[in-house]
């Protein structure tokens, strides 16, 4: 089976996790905040009716023009009842994630998010659960490579995601598989860098190294420079 790809900024489960990273960094953002609040994360799962109640509560206090993200804060600080407790619990959850973000890299942070939210177990019980689970694991693999190349934390990860989203960057494609088991993945050595498999088969190892470059009329080396072929017409010999 050849590797299939999916844009992680459009995959619904990965979008939830990326939006969660965005509001962990800064929760004063309407679109990612609503996306996470309406998601199936255990600490969220707000209904449309609950979101409407939050908005109307602020409207009734004369704050109709207030951005929705600020209305949520206002509701948590001024309302009472089960929904107010739910909103406050949601903010406590974000505070915990911020604490984790200050203590670990992005890949470890995602692992803690999966454990806290039980999201990976939830997707496994849904339609195409294995493929969705593999997508979440692929996001961790992608973030590990980000950590190695950048090593600058959640804020840099969020900035990088937003930059690629704005530019419609093809590098947001990650490899997915329909299943975690009983498949053979065919990829180049370059594509397999940083990944781990219990069994690897590397083809064409019996072939000789390509030495054609050494027989060229001009050799180029980054350290030694250029070496053209020297011809001695009297002795009728040539060499470098």
Tab-separated table of C-alpha atoms in Angstrom:
chain	number	residue	atom	x	y	z
A	1	UNK	CA	0.000	0.000	0.000
A	2	UNK	CA	1.387	3.346	-1.004
A	3	UNK	CA	1.130	6.214	1.465
A	4	UNK	CA	-2.045	8.329	1.314
A	5	UNK	CA	-1.882	11.981	2.263
A	6	UNK	CA	-4.260	14.452	3.837
A	7	UNK	CA	-3.941	18.133	4.587
A	8	UNK	CA	-3.761	18.258	8.375
A	9	UNK	CA	-5.282	21.748	8.414
A	10	UNK	CA	-8.459	20.317	6.831
A	11	UNK	CA	-8.691	16.941	8.556
A	12	UNK	CA	-11.512	17.410	11.141
A	13	UNK	CA	-9.772	15.659	14.055
A	14	UNK	CA	-6.432	17.326	13.417
A	15	UNK	CA	-8.167	20.666	13.021
A	16	UNK	CA	-9.605	20.253	16.527
A	17	UNK	CA	-6.137	19.616	17.963
A	18	UNK	CA	-4.557	22.515	16.081
A	19	UNK	CA	-7.392	24.826	17.178
A	20	UNK	CA	-6.860	23.600	20.740
A	21	UNK	CA	-3.196	24.549	20.439
A	22	UNK	CA	-4.262	27.978	19.160
A	23	UNK	CA	-6.564	28.753	22.081
A	24	UNK	CA	-4.118	27.271	24.580
A	25	UNK	CA	-1.714	29.904	23.321
A	26	UNK	CA	-4.408	32.621	23.125
A	27	UNK	CA	-8.094	31.940	23.843
A	28	UNK	CA	-9.242	35.346	22.547
A	29	UNK	CA	-9.931	33.938	19.077
A	30	UNK	CA	-13.540	33.341	18.088
A	31	UNK	CA	-13.238	30.706	15.355
A	32	UNK	CA	-10.804	28.240	16.993
A	33	UNK	CA	-12.536	28.726	20.358
A	34	UNK	CA	-15.958	27.816	18.974
A	35	UNK	CA	-14.436	24.919	17.032
A	36	UNK	CA	-12.999	23.409	20.204
A	37	UNK	CA	-16.075	24.165	22.350
A	38	UNK	CA	-18.318	22.330	19.858
A	39	UNK	CA	-15.898	19.405	19.467
A	40	UNK	CA	-16.210	16.012	21.140
A	41	UNK	CA	-13.395	16.716	23.589
A	42	UNK	CA	-14.598	15.582	27.019
A	43	UNK	CA	-13.810	18.944	28.624
A	44	UNK	CA	-15.832	20.785	25.969
A	45	UNK	CA	-18.779	19.279	24.027
A	46	UNK	CA	-20.860	22.440	24.228
A	47	UNK	CA	-24.174	22.380	22.354
A	48	UNK	CA	-25.426	25.101	20.034
A	49	UNK	CA	-28.035	25.991	22.656
A	50	UNK	CA	-25.355	26.445	25.309
A	51	UNK	CA	-23.289	28.699	23.051
A	52	UNK	CA	-26.410	30.734	22.289
A	53	UNK	CA	-27.147	31.059	26.009
A	54	UNK	CA	-23.617	32.395	26.591
A	55	UNK	CA	-23.996	34.963	23.825
A	56	UNK	CA	-27.480	36.114	24.904
A	57	UNK	CA	-26.328	36.531	28.497
A	58	UNK	CA	-23.721	39.080	27.390
A	59	UNK	CA	-26.188	40.732	25.007
A	60	UNK	CA	-28.634	41.234	27.866
A	61	UNK	CA	-25.905	43.055	29.788
A	62	UNK	CA	-25.449	45.526	26.914
A	63	UNK	CA	-22.408	43.772	25.457
A	64	UNK	CA	-23.865	42.854	22.086
A	65	UNK	CA	-20.797	44.116	20.183
A	66	UNK	CA	-18.393	42.135	22.357
A	67	UNK	CA	-16.510	39.364	20.464
A	68	UNK	CA	-17.810	35.905	21.311
A	69	UNK	CA	-14.522	34.877	22.954
A	70	UNK	CA	-14.929	37.759	25.418
A	71	UNK	CA	-18.579	36.853	25.971
A	72	UNK	CA	-17.450	33.419	27.117
A	73	UNK	CA	-15.090	35.003	29.639
A	74	UNK	CA	-17.867	37.346	30.767
A	75	UNK	CA	-20.256	34.434	31.237
A	76	UNK	CA	-17.724	32.445	33.279
A	77	UNK	CA	-17.157	35.441	35.575
A	78	UNK	CA	-20.751	36.624	36.041
A	79	UNK	CA	-23.229	33.799	35.417
A	80	UNK	CA	-24.274	31.047	37.820
A	81	UNK	CA	-25.482	27.507	37.398
A	82	UNK	CA	-24.393	24.308	35.671
A	83	UNK	CA	-23.426	25.980	32.389
A	84	UNK	CA	-21.308	28.590	34.194
A	85	UNK	CA	-19.548	25.770	36.058
A	86	UNK	CA	-18.995	23.955	32.745
A	87	UNK	CA	-17.451	27.053	31.169
A	88	UNK	CA	-15.210	27.618	34.186
A	89	UNK	CA	-14.128	23.973	34.089
A	90	UNK	CA	-13.272	24.428	30.409
A	91	UNK	CA	-11.028	27.390	31.226
A	92	UNK	CA	-9.372	25.390	34.010
A	93	UNK	CA	-8.635	22.731	31.404
A	94	UNK	CA	-7.003	25.342	29.136
A	95	UNK	CA	-4.951	26.579	32.090
A	96	UNK	CA	-3.666	23.041	32.648
A	97	UNK	CA	-2.691	22.789	28.979
A	98	UNK	CA	-0.814	26.101	29.208
A	99	UNK	CA	1.132	24.772	32.171
A	100	UNK	CA	2.066	21.666	30.178
A	101	UNK	CA	3.072	23.814	27.193
A	102	UNK	CA	5.631	25.631	29.352
A	103	UNK	CA	7.157	22.338	30.513
A	104	UNK	CA	7.426	20.216	27.375
A	105	UNK	CA	7.800	20.207	23.610
A	106	UNK	CA	4.867	20.085	21.201
A	107	UNK	CA	4.893	16.308	20.657
A	108	UNK	CA	4.796	15.594	24.409
A	109	UNK	CA	2.115	18.243	24.825
A	110	UNK	CA	-0.060	16.511	22.226
A	111	UNK	CA	0.432	13.160	23.958
A	112	UNK	CA	-0.798	14.722	27.213
A	113	UNK	CA	-3.762	16.284	25.393
A	114	UNK	CA	-4.757	12.890	23.964
A	115	UNK	CA	-4.529	11.334	27.423
A	116	UNK	CA	-6.437	14.113	29.202
A	117	UNK	CA	-9.243	14.341	26.655
A	118	UNK	CA	-9.522	10.611	25.911
A	119	UNK	CA	-9.965	11.779	22.327
A	120	UNK	CA	-8.022	8.948	20.698
A	121	UNK	CA	-10.192	6.330	22.423
A	122	UNK	CA	-13.289	8.214	21.338
A	123	UNK	CA	-12.306	8.305	17.653
A	124	UNK	CA	-11.560	4.570	17.701
A	125	UNK	CA	-15.236	3.964	18.488
A	126	UNK	CA	-16.387	6.100	15.566
A	127	UNK	CA	-16.750	5.329	11.883
A	128	UNK	CA	-13.341	4.887	10.211
A	129	UNK	CA	-11.903	5.008	13.713
A	130	UNK	CA	-8.574	3.361	12.897
A	131	UNK	CA	-7.832	5.793	10.096
A	132	UNK	CA	-8.765	8.751	12.314
A	133	UNK	CA	-6.605	7.386	15.120
A	134	UNK	CA	-3.684	6.992	12.714
A	135	UNK	CA	-4.150	10.625	11.630
A	136	UNK	CA	-3.801	11.763	15.248
A	137	UNK	CA	-0.661	9.666	15.652
A	138	UNK	CA	0.700	11.100	12.389
A	139	UNK	CA	0.245	14.601	13.826
A	140	UNK	CA	2.492	13.635	16.743
A	141	UNK	CA	5.096	12.352	14.276
A	142	UNK	CA	4.898	15.613	12.341
A	143	UNK	CA	5.243	17.654	15.551
A	144	UNK	CA	8.290	15.595	16.589
A	145	UNK	CA	10.021	16.622	13.387
A	146	UNK	CA	8.960	20.213	14.054
A	147	UNK	CA	10.462	20.008	17.560
A	148	UNK	CA	13.764	18.719	16.181
A	149	UNK	CA	14.024	21.457	13.556
A	150	UNK	CA	12.653	24.354	15.614
A	151	UNK	CA	12.632	23.423	19.322
A	152	UNK	CA	10.774	26.612	20.212
A	153	UNK	CA	7.529	25.491	21.848
A	154	UNK	CA	3.783	25.753	21.337
A	155	UNK	CA	3.707	29.435	20.316
A	156	UNK	CA	6.112	28.798	17.437
A	157	UNK	CA	4.090	25.726	16.440
A	158	UNK	CA	0.880	27.789	16.321
A	159	UNK	CA	2.593	30.594	14.368
A	160	UNK	CA	3.998	28.037	11.931
A	161	UNK	CA	0.561	26.471	11.411
A	162	UNK	CA	-1.077	29.842	10.791
A	163	UNK	CA	1.661	30.855	8.351
A	164	UNK	CA	1.277	27.646	6.361
A	165	UNK	CA	-2.519	27.966	6.476
A	166	UNK	CA	-2.336	31.492	5.077
A	167	UNK	CA	0.068	30.434	2.322
A	168	UNK	CA	-1.801	27.185	1.526
A	169	UNK	CA	1.523	25.445	2.048
A	170	UNK	CA	1.757	21.910	0.622
A	171	UNK	CA	3.984	20.948	3.567
A	172	UNK	CA	0.818	20.654	5.656
A	173	UNK	CA	0.178	17.314	3.920
A	174	UNK	CA	0.950	14.369	6.164
A	175	UNK	CA	0.912	10.679	5.340
A	176	UNK	CA	-2.020	8.683	6.586
A	177	UNK	CA	-2.948	5.039	6.348
A	178	UNK	CA	-6.275	3.291	6.385
A	179	UNK	CA	-5.040	1.086	9.203
A	180	UNK	CA	-2.217	0.808	11.688
A	181	UNK	CA	-1.709	-2.905	11.134
A	182	UNK	CA	-1.414	-5.434	8.323
A	183	UNK	CA	-0.288	-2.968	5.682
A	184	UNK	CA	2.941	-2.470	3.783
A	185	UNK	CA	3.964	1.148	3.290
A	186	UNK	CA	6.096	1.947	0.248
A	187	UNK	CA	8.135	5.123	0.557
A	188	UNK	CA	11.497	6.620	-0.293
A	189	UNK	CA	14.335	6.691	2.246
A	190	UNK	CA	13.837	10.457	2.451
A	191	UNK	CA	10.140	10.052	3.317
A	192	UNK	CA	10.886	7.426	5.982
A	193	UNK	CA	13.326	9.653	7.869
A	194	UNK	CA	12.386	9.921	11.535
A	195	UNK	CA	9.833	7.075	11.392
A	196	UNK	CA	10.056	3.664	13.035
A	197	UNK	CA	8.827	0.300	11.761
A	198	UNK	CA	9.329	-3.204	13.215
A	199	UNK	CA	10.429	-4.570	9.815
A	200	UNK	CA	12.015	-2.606	6.962
A	201	UNK	CA	12.911	-3.902	3.493
A	202	UNK	CA	15.343	-1.785	1.494
A	203	UNK	CA	15.400	-2.673	-2.193
A	204	UNK	CA	18.367	-2.768	-4.603
A	205	UNK	CA	21.083	-3.124	-1.966
A	206	UNK	CA	22.835	-5.670	-4.231
A	207	UNK	CA	23.559	-2.999	-6.843
A	208	UNK	CA	26.882	-1.167	-7.012
A	209	UNK	CA	27.146	2.470	-6.030
A	210	UNK	CA	26.681	4.924	-8.871
A	211	UNK	CA	30.213	6.041	-9.739
A	212	UNK	CA	29.253	7.869	-12.906
A	213	UNK	CA	29.969	11.265	-11.359
A	214	UNK	CA	33.613	10.300	-10.859
A	215	UNK	CA	34.040	9.679	-14.568
A	216	UNK	CA	32.725	13.065	-15.638
A	217	UNK	CA	34.862	15.602	-17.483
A	218	UNK	CA	34.504	18.072	-14.601
A	219	UNK	CA	34.295	17.139	-10.919
A	220	UNK	CA	32.801	19.597	-8.439
A	221	UNK	CA	33.301	19.443	-4.674
A	222	UNK	CA	31.973	21.905	-2.097
A	223	UNK	CA	35.304	21.846	-0.217
A	224	UNK	CA	37.906	21.086	-2.895
A	225	UNK	CA	36.354	23.130	-5.692
A	226	UNK	CA	36.376	22.316	-9.431
A	227	UNK	CA	38.620	19.631	-10.968
A	228	UNK	CA	38.474	19.453	-14.790
A	229	UNK	CA	40.068	16.644	-16.760
A	230	UNK	CA	43.711	17.368	-17.650
A	231	UNK	CA	44.887	16.152	-21.037
A	232	UNK	CA	48.577	15.699	-21.916
A	233	UNK	CA	48.607	15.720	-25.702
A	234	UNK	CA	52.245	14.693	-25.962
A	235	UNK	CA	51.911	11.674	-23.714
A	236	UNK	CA	48.358	11.124	-24.886
A	237	UNK	CA	47.036	10.599	-21.352
A	238	UNK	CA	44.360	12.328	-19.365
A	239	UNK	CA	43.323	12.485	-15.743
A	240	UNK	CA	42.086	14.775	-12.992
